[in-house]
Tab-separated table of C-alpha atoms and ligand atoms in Angstrom:
chain	number	residue	atom	x	y	z
I	18	UNK	CA	-38.684	32.938	9.853
I	19	UNK	CA	-36.547	29.974	8.734
I	20	UNK	CA	-37.280	28.961	5.139
I	21	UNK	CA	-38.013	25.236	5.316
I	22	UNK	CA	-41.611	24.329	6.058
I	23	UNK	CA	-41.747	21.717	8.797
I	24	UNK	CA	-44.498	19.161	9.377
I	25	UNK	CA	-45.056	17.195	12.576
I	26	UNK	CA	-47.229	14.089	13.019
I	27	UNK	CA	-47.646	12.694	16.530
I	28	UNK	CA	-48.334	15.102	19.373
I	29	UNK	CA	-48.018	12.888	22.422
I	30	UNK	CA	-45.847	13.559	25.475
I	31	UNK	CA	-42.660	13.823	23.420
I	32	UNK	CA	-43.997	15.138	20.103
I	33	UNK	CA	-45.751	18.132	21.641
I	34	UNK	CA	-42.649	19.256	23.547
I	35	UNK	CA	-40.438	18.814	20.477
I	36	UNK	CA	-42.839	20.517	18.060
I	37	UNK	CA	-42.945	23.560	20.355
I	38	UNK	CA	-39.184	23.946	19.980
I	39	UNK	CA	-39.498	23.882	16.175
I	40	UNK	CA	-42.174	26.567	16.309
I	41	UNK	CA	-40.283	28.681	18.840
I	42	UNK	CA	-37.176	28.703	16.685
I	43	UNK	CA	-38.998	30.415	13.842
I	44	UNK	CA	-39.925	27.610	11.440
I	45	UNK	CA	-43.349	27.521	9.847
I	46	UNK	CA	-44.869	24.453	11.511
I	47	UNK	CA	-47.812	22.354	10.342
I	48	UNK	CA	-49.114	19.666	12.685
I	49	UNK	CA	-51.248	16.558	12.451
I	50	UNK	CA	-52.419	14.352	15.291
I	51	UNK	CA	-54.889	11.474	15.165
I	52	UNK	CA	-56.768	12.947	18.159
I	53	UNK	CA	-57.280	16.500	16.943
I	54	UNK	CA	-57.671	17.999	20.461
I	55	UNK	CA	-53.922	17.567	21.074
I	56	UNK	CA	-53.183	19.983	18.200
I	57	UNK	CA	-54.894	22.877	19.967
I	58	UNK	CA	-52.008	24.097	22.163
I	59	UNK	CA	-49.704	24.296	19.162
I	60	UNK	CA	-52.307	25.971	16.967
I	61	UNK	CA	-52.822	28.551	19.724
I	62	UNK	CA	-49.056	29.159	19.594
I	63	UNK	CA	-49.072	29.706	15.808
I	64	UNK	CA	-48.896	26.260	14.192
I	65	UNK	CA	-51.065	25.336	11.194
I	66	UNK	CA	-53.328	22.257	11.345
I	67	UNK	CA	-53.094	19.828	8.400
I	68	UNK	CA	-56.394	18.406	7.195
I	69	UNK	CA	-54.797	15.035	6.522
I	70	UNK	CA	-51.450	13.254	6.458
I	71	UNK	CA	-51.395	13.669	2.672
I	72	UNK	CA	-51.935	17.405	3.144
I	73	UNK	CA	-49.081	17.489	5.683
I	74	UNK	CA	-46.705	15.718	3.296
I	75	UNK	CA	-47.529	17.867	0.303
I	76	UNK	CA	-47.389	21.182	2.207
I	77	UNK	CA	-44.090	20.640	4.035
I	78	UNK	CA	-40.436	20.220	3.016
I	79	UNK	CA	-39.490	18.115	6.026
I	80	UNK	CA	-41.958	15.944	7.974
I	81	UNK	CA	-41.205	14.523	11.422
I	82	UNK	CA	-43.082	11.627	12.996
I	83	UNK	CA	-43.072	10.905	16.741
I	84	UNK	CA	-45.508	8.026	17.263
I	85	UNK	CA	-46.022	5.264	19.774
I	86	UNK	CA	-44.801	2.137	17.994
I	87	UNK	CA	-44.058	0.267	14.752
I	88	UNK	CA	-47.725	-0.246	13.927
I	89	UNK	CA	-48.533	3.443	14.355
I	90	UNK	CA	-45.565	4.492	12.223
I	91	UNK	CA	-46.396	2.044	9.421
I	92	UNK	CA	-49.992	3.225	9.460
I	93	UNK	CA	-49.008	6.920	9.286
I	94	UNK	CA	-46.600	6.281	6.376
I	95	UNK	CA	-49.202	4.276	4.427
I	96	UNK	CA	-49.600	4.739	0.677
I	97	UNK	CA	-53.405	4.908	0.653
I	98	UNK	CA	-54.150	7.968	2.767
I	99	UNK	CA	-50.935	8.410	4.760
I	100	UNK	CA	-47.714	10.394	4.281
I	101	UNK	CA	-46.781	8.380	1.189
I	102	UNK	CA	-50.131	8.719	-0.565
I	103	UNK	CA	-49.175	11.437	-3.058
I	104	UNK	CA	-47.438	14.791	-3.535
I	105	UNK	CA	-44.464	13.927	-1.347
I	106	UNK	CA	-41.698	13.468	-3.959
I	107	UNK	CA	-38.461	15.330	-3.094
I	108	UNK	CA	-39.330	15.697	0.590
I	109	UNK	CA	-37.426	14.512	3.654
I	110	UNK	CA	-39.251	12.392	6.244
I	111	UNK	CA	-37.678	11.848	9.655
I	112	UNK	CA	-39.064	9.242	12.046
I	113	UNK	CA	-38.116	9.903	15.676
I	114	UNK	CA	-40.267	7.146	17.211
I	115	UNK	CA	-38.584	4.143	18.825
I	116	UNK	CA	-39.171	1.251	16.422
I	117	UNK	CA	-37.413	-1.881	15.201
I	118	UNK	CA	-34.363	-1.270	12.981
I	119	UNK	CA	-36.130	-3.516	10.480
I	120	UNK	CA	-39.100	-1.110	10.403
I	121	UNK	CA	-36.754	1.843	9.796
I	122	UNK	CA	-35.111	0.007	6.895
I	123	UNK	CA	-38.531	-0.927	5.492
I	124	UNK	CA	-39.714	2.698	5.641
I	125	UNK	CA	-36.504	3.900	4.022
I	126	UNK	CA	-36.995	1.496	1.106
I	127	UNK	CA	-40.640	2.484	0.772
I	128	UNK	CA	-39.728	6.182	0.792
I	129	UNK	CA	-37.057	5.656	-1.894
I	130	UNK	CA	-39.666	4.193	-4.258
I	131	UNK	CA	-41.529	7.528	-3.898
I	132	UNK	CA	-38.376	9.691	-4.312
I	133	UNK	CA	-38.592	10.664	-0.655
I	134	UNK	CA	-35.530	10.836	1.602
I	135	UNK	CA	-35.816	9.129	4.981
I	136	UNK	CA	-33.910	9.208	8.261
I	137	UNK	CA	-34.531	7.166	11.396
I	138	UNK	CA	-33.759	9.523	14.269
I	139	UNK	CA	-35.007	8.177	17.609
I	140	UNK	CA	-34.061	10.065	20.728
I	141	UNK	CA	-32.446	9.404	24.063
I	142	UNK	CA	-33.961	11.582	26.794
I	143	UNK	CA	-37.458	12.033	28.094
I	144	UNK	CA	-40.032	14.830	28.281
I	145	UNK	CA	-37.928	17.387	30.194
I	146	UNK	CA	-34.914	17.144	27.848
I	147	UNK	CA	-37.422	17.302	24.968
I	148	UNK	CA	-38.818	20.564	26.395
I	149	UNK	CA	-35.308	21.905	26.961
I	150	UNK	CA	-34.101	20.954	23.456
I	151	UNK	CA	-31.490	18.708	25.099
I	152	UNK	CA	-32.252	15.322	23.527
I	153	UNK	CA	-29.574	13.054	22.078
I	154	UNK	CA	-30.625	12.195	18.539
I	155	UNK	CA	-29.480	8.900	17.023
I	156	UNK	CA	-29.580	9.007	13.247
I	157	UNK	CA	-29.499	6.377	10.503
I	158	UNK	CA	-29.666	7.099	6.776
I	159	UNK	CA	-27.747	8.989	4.079
I	160	UNK	CA	-25.078	11.398	5.303
I	161	UNK	CA	-26.351	14.051	2.869
I	162	UNK	CA	-29.872	13.873	4.338
I	163	UNK	CA	-28.399	14.048	7.834
I	164	UNK	CA	-26.524	17.240	6.914
I	165	UNK	CA	-29.744	18.734	5.549
I	166	UNK	CA	-31.623	17.827	8.727
I	167	UNK	CA	-28.858	18.837	11.162
I	168	UNK	CA	-29.881	22.504	11.679
I	169	UNK	CA	-33.414	21.365	12.588
I	170	UNK	CA	-32.175	18.489	14.757
I	171	UNK	CA	-30.005	21.011	16.603
I	172	UNK	CA	-33.187	22.774	17.679
I	173	UNK	CA	-34.450	19.532	19.249
I	174	UNK	CA	-31.326	18.137	20.827
I	175	UNK	CA	-27.942	18.894	22.348
I	176	UNK	CA	-26.324	16.223	20.185
I	177	UNK	CA	-27.258	14.635	16.848
I	178	UNK	CA	-25.092	11.689	15.837
I	179	UNK	CA	-25.037	10.113	12.388
I	180	UNK	CA	-24.455	6.417	13.130
I	181	UNK	CA	-24.664	4.721	9.733
I	182	UNK	CA	-27.188	3.532	7.183
I	183	UNK	CA	-30.955	3.236	7.704
I	184	UNK	CA	-31.768	1.386	10.915
I	185	UNK	CA	-28.561	2.429	12.708
I	186	UNK	CA	-30.380	5.070	14.756
I	187	UNK	CA	-33.009	2.555	15.831
I	188	UNK	CA	-30.342	-0.042	16.717
I	189	UNK	CA	-28.523	2.457	18.940
I	190	UNK	CA	-31.810	3.480	20.565
I	191	UNK	CA	-32.659	-0.115	21.523
I	192	UNK	CA	-29.201	-0.503	23.058
I	193	UNK	CA	-29.444	2.642	25.196
I	194	UNK	CA	-32.952	1.724	26.362
I	195	UNK	CA	-31.665	-1.667	27.473
I	196	UNK	CA	-29.266	0.178	29.769
I	197	UNK	CA	-32.134	2.413	30.885
I	198	UNK	CA	-34.243	-0.618	31.840
I	199	UNK	CA	-31.364	-2.166	33.799
I	200	UNK	CA	-30.796	1.080	35.718
I	201	UNK	CA	-34.463	1.431	36.614
I	202	UNK	CA	-34.907	-2.139	37.801
I	203	UNK	CA	-31.591	-2.024	39.683
I	204	UNK	CA	-32.631	1.175	41.455
I	205	UNK	CA	-36.017	-0.292	42.420
I	206	UNK	CA	-34.476	-3.521	43.748
I	207	UNK	CA	-31.750	-1.650	45.681
I	208	UNK	CA	-34.211	0.666	47.437
I	209	UNK	CA	-36.553	-2.222	48.304
I	210	UNK	CA	-33.674	-4.375	49.616
I	211	UNK	CA	-32.450	-1.500	51.796
I	212	UNK	CA	-35.968	-0.888	53.161
I	213	UNK	CA	-36.353	-4.594	53.979
I	214	UNK	CA	-33.347	-4.194	56.281
I	215	UNK	CA	-34.479	-1.012	57.970
I	216	UNK	CA	-32.755	1.574	55.796
I	217	UNK	CA	-35.163	4.313	54.683
I	218	UNK	CA	-35.484	5.088	50.981
I	219	UNK	CA	-34.491	8.689	51.791
I	220	UNK	CA	-31.176	7.529	53.264
I	221	UNK	CA	-30.575	4.936	50.563
I	222	UNK	CA	-31.160	7.459	47.780
I	223	UNK	CA	-28.781	9.892	49.480
I	224	UNK	CA	-26.111	7.181	49.655
I	225	UNK	CA	-26.585	6.372	45.962
I	226	UNK	CA	-26.715	9.948	44.716
I	227	UNK	CA	-23.753	11.180	46.779
I	228	UNK	CA	-21.555	8.333	45.582
I	229	UNK	CA	-20.186	6.939	42.351
I	230	UNK	CA	-23.254	4.733	41.826
I	231	UNK	CA	-25.503	7.781	41.392
I	232	UNK	CA	-26.080	8.644	37.759
I	233	UNK	CA	-28.284	10.904	35.657
I	234	UNK	CA	-31.264	8.588	35.408
I	235	UNK	CA	-31.196	7.717	39.111
I	236	UNK	CA	-31.092	11.403	40.037
I	237	UNK	CA	-33.975	12.052	37.648
I	238	UNK	CA	-36.144	9.316	39.154
I	239	UNK	CA	-35.283	10.044	42.817
I	240	UNK	CA	-38.197	12.486	43.414
I	241	UNK	CA	-40.755	9.999	42.084
I	242	UNK	CA	-39.358	7.154	44.222
I	243	UNK	CA	-39.463	9.420	47.304
I	244	UNK	CA	-43.046	10.494	46.555
I	245	UNK	CA	-44.066	6.999	45.433
I	246	UNK	CA	-45.860	8.724	42.545
I	247	UNK	CA	-45.190	7.891	38.905
I	248	UNK	CA	-46.940	10.160	36.378
I	249	UNK	CA	-45.734	9.068	32.923
I	250	UNK	CA	-42.660	10.755	31.450
I	251	UNK	CA	-41.663	7.503	29.725
I	252	UNK	CA	-44.618	5.143	30.051
I	253	UNK	CA	-43.790	1.654	31.336
I	254	UNK	CA	-45.590	0.104	28.346
I	255	UNK	CA	-42.926	1.679	26.122
I	256	UNK	CA	-39.964	0.031	27.877
I	257	UNK	CA	-41.796	-3.292	27.429
I	258	UNK	CA	-42.104	-2.449	23.719
I	259	UNK	CA	-38.430	-1.498	23.476
I	260	UNK	CA	-37.128	-4.564	25.345
I	261	UNK	CA	-39.250	-6.756	23.076
I	262	UNK	CA	-37.845	-4.949	20.037
I	263	UNK	CA	-34.320	-5.422	21.415
I	264	UNK	CA	-34.987	-9.144	21.859
I	265	UNK	CA	-36.264	-9.248	18.268
I	266	UNK	CA	-33.049	-7.531	17.173
I	267	UNK	CA	-30.953	-10.254	18.851
I	268	UNK	CA	-30.521	-9.211	22.492
I	269	UNK	CA	-30.232	-12.429	24.469
I	270	UNK	CA	-27.897	-11.739	27.385
I	271	UNK	CA	-28.013	-12.871	31.035
I	272	UNK	CA	-29.745	-9.707	32.265
I	273	UNK	CA	-31.982	-9.037	29.283
I	274	UNK	CA	-34.445	-11.908	29.632
I	275	UNK	CA	-35.336	-11.430	33.335
I	276	UNK	CA	-35.502	-7.684	32.712
I	277	UNK	CA	-38.145	-8.125	30.023
I	278	UNK	CA	-40.045	-10.623	32.211
I	279	UNK	CA	-40.145	-8.109	35.093
I	280	UNK	CA	-41.421	-5.210	33.001
I	281	UNK	CA	-43.960	-7.430	31.231
I	282	UNK	CA	-45.262	-8.566	34.623
I	283	UNK	CA	-45.440	-4.936	35.809
I	284	UNK	CA	-47.486	-4.043	32.716
I	285	UNK	CA	-49.741	-7.040	33.406
I	286	UNK	CA	-50.237	-5.580	36.919
I	287	UNK	CA	-51.833	-2.552	35.245
I	288	UNK	CA	-48.789	-0.235	35.478
I	289	UNK	CA	-48.302	0.253	31.716
I	290	UNK	CA	-49.574	3.835	31.606
I	291	UNK	CA	-47.474	4.953	34.600
I	292	UNK	CA	-43.826	5.976	34.356
I	293	UNK	CA	-41.429	3.028	33.989
I	294	UNK	CA	-40.140	3.726	37.532
I	295	UNK	CA	-43.508	2.335	38.720
I	296	UNK	CA	-41.834	-1.074	38.327
I	297	UNK	CA	-40.932	-0.551	42.002
I	298	UNK	CA	-44.636	-1.003	42.870
I	299	UNK	CA	-44.703	-4.314	41.043
I	300	UNK	CA	-41.499	-5.513	42.746
I	301	UNK	CA	-42.839	-4.419	46.169
I	302	UNK	CA	-46.105	-6.204	45.481
I	303	UNK	CA	-48.279	-3.072	45.858
E	16	NAP	P1	-47.433	9.090	23.604
E	16	NAP	O1	-47.512	10.244	24.535
E	16	NAP	O2	-48.176	7.860	23.937
E	16	NAP	O3	-47.865	9.588	22.132
E	16	NAP	C1	-48.040	8.679	21.079
E	16	NAP	C2	-48.436	9.415	19.811
E	16	NAP	O4	-48.619	8.442	18.765
E	16	NAP	C3	-49.762	10.191	19.916
E	16	NAP	O5	-49.666	11.358	19.134
E	16	NAP	C4	-50.756	9.206	19.307
E	16	NAP	O6	-51.917	9.797	18.779
E	16	NAP	C5	-49.921	8.648	18.183
E	16	NAP	N1	-50.444	7.383	17.659
E	16	NAP	C6	-50.482	6.185	18.296
E	16	NAP	N2	-51.025	5.234	17.479
E	16	NAP	C7	-51.334	5.873	16.321
E	16	NAP	C8	-51.897	5.448	15.095
E	16	NAP	N3	-52.244	4.168	14.892
E	16	NAP	N4	-52.075	6.355	14.118
E	16	NAP	C9	-51.723	7.637	14.312
E	16	NAP	N5	-51.161	8.116	15.452
E	16	NAP	C10	-50.979	7.242	16.438
E	16	NAP	O7	-45.914	8.644	23.395
E	16	NAP	P2	-44.559	9.455	23.674
E	16	NAP	O8	-44.164	9.289	25.102
E	16	NAP	O9	-44.652	10.805	23.066
E	16	NAP	O10	-43.520	8.536	22.839
E	16	NAP	C11	-43.499	8.560	21.433
E	16	NAP	C12	-42.348	7.672	20.951
E	16	NAP	O11	-41.109	8.149	21.475
E	16	NAP	C13	-42.452	6.195	21.373
E	16	NAP	O12	-41.948	5.393	20.347
E	16	NAP	C14	-41.550	6.128	22.594
E	16	NAP	O13	-41.023	4.823	22.790
E	16	NAP	C15	-40.466	7.119	22.212
E	16	NAP	N6	-39.784	7.791	23.319
E	16	NAP	C16	-40.489	8.234	24.405
E	16	NAP	C17	-39.813	8.884	25.439
E	16	NAP	C18	-40.550	9.385	26.643
E	16	NAP	O14	-39.882	9.660	27.643
E	16	NAP	N7	-41.859	9.516	26.631
E	16	NAP	C19	-38.439	9.083	25.354
E	16	NAP	C20	-37.750	8.651	24.221
E	16	NAP	C21	-38.439	8.008	23.206
E	16	NAP	P3	-53.224	10.029	19.718
E	16	NAP	O15	-52.953	11.285	20.451
E	16	NAP	O16	-54.339	10.102	18.752
E	16	NAP	O17	-53.319	8.815	20.621
C-alpha cells in the first residue's frame, strides 16, 4: 500500500477510469461524486466513499478533481461546503478537468489563501488511454508540487509535463484540443466529399490511414465513422466548451472561428451528448 491517501472527486467517463488506476496501484482511495450511484463500482473494488467534499479534503493528502467544466470545478472547490471549506491546510489539490487558464489561476490563488498547494493538470487522451494509464498530463503550478505529484501522475499517464506556472497546463490543453477539433472536422468533411463523388467511406478511410495523412486520432475514430455510431468517449458538448474557452483565451485564427461555429451548430442539432465525431452527422445533414 502506497502511503499517501488519495481523494478523487468527479467519477464521469474519465474520472472513473483514472480513479481505478490509482486504486489498482495500491493507494488508499477515497471517492466523492455528486451522483452517488457512480461511486459504486469503485467502492466494490475497495475505494472508500466520502460523506462530503469537506470530508474528502480533510481525510486525504492529495485530492484530484475531474469535472465537466469551470462552473462545476468552482462549485466543488467552494469555501462553504466544498473542498476549501475547512481542514484542508497542507494538502495538495490537483484539477485535471479542462477549464480556462484563468479559472486555474483563480483556484491556485484561492488555495494559497488556505495553505493548500494546487496544480492544474488537464489531460490529452480520451477514455481508452485513461483506462490504460497512457494519458499525457499537462501541468501548471509550482515545480516542487509537481515533483510531489509526479509518482501519482505516472500511474495515470505515460507522460507528465511541467509547463510553467498556474494556468500553463490549461493553456496547453486548449491548444491541443484546437488541433483535435480541426482533425475531427477535417476527417468528417473529407469522408463526406469523397462519398459525394462515389468513393466509399471504407475506401477513403483506407487511403487516409495507409498514407501520411493518417494519424492517431483518425485511426481512433475510423471504427465509429465506418459504423456511423458515436457513443461518447469525448462528448461533442465538451469540444464546444473547449473551443469557446480557447476563444476566450485569445484564439482568433482563420480556422478557429468556423470550427467553433460548426461544433456549436452540431450541438444545437442535439448531438452534444454523442462523441465529437458525430459532427459528421451534422455536416451530412442527418
Ligand atoms: P463526464 O463523463 O460528463 O463527467 C463529468 C463529471 O463532473 C461527473 O462526475 C459529474 O457528476 C461531475 N459534475 C458536473 N457538474 C458538477 C457539479 N456542478 N458539481 C459536482 N460535480 C459535477 O465528463 P468526462 O468525459 O469525464 O470529462 C471530464 C473533464 O475532462 C471535462 O472537463 C472534459 O472536457 C475533460 N476531458 C474529457 C476527455 C474525454 O475523452 N471524455 C478527454 C480529456 C479531457 P455527476 O455524475 O453527478 O453528473
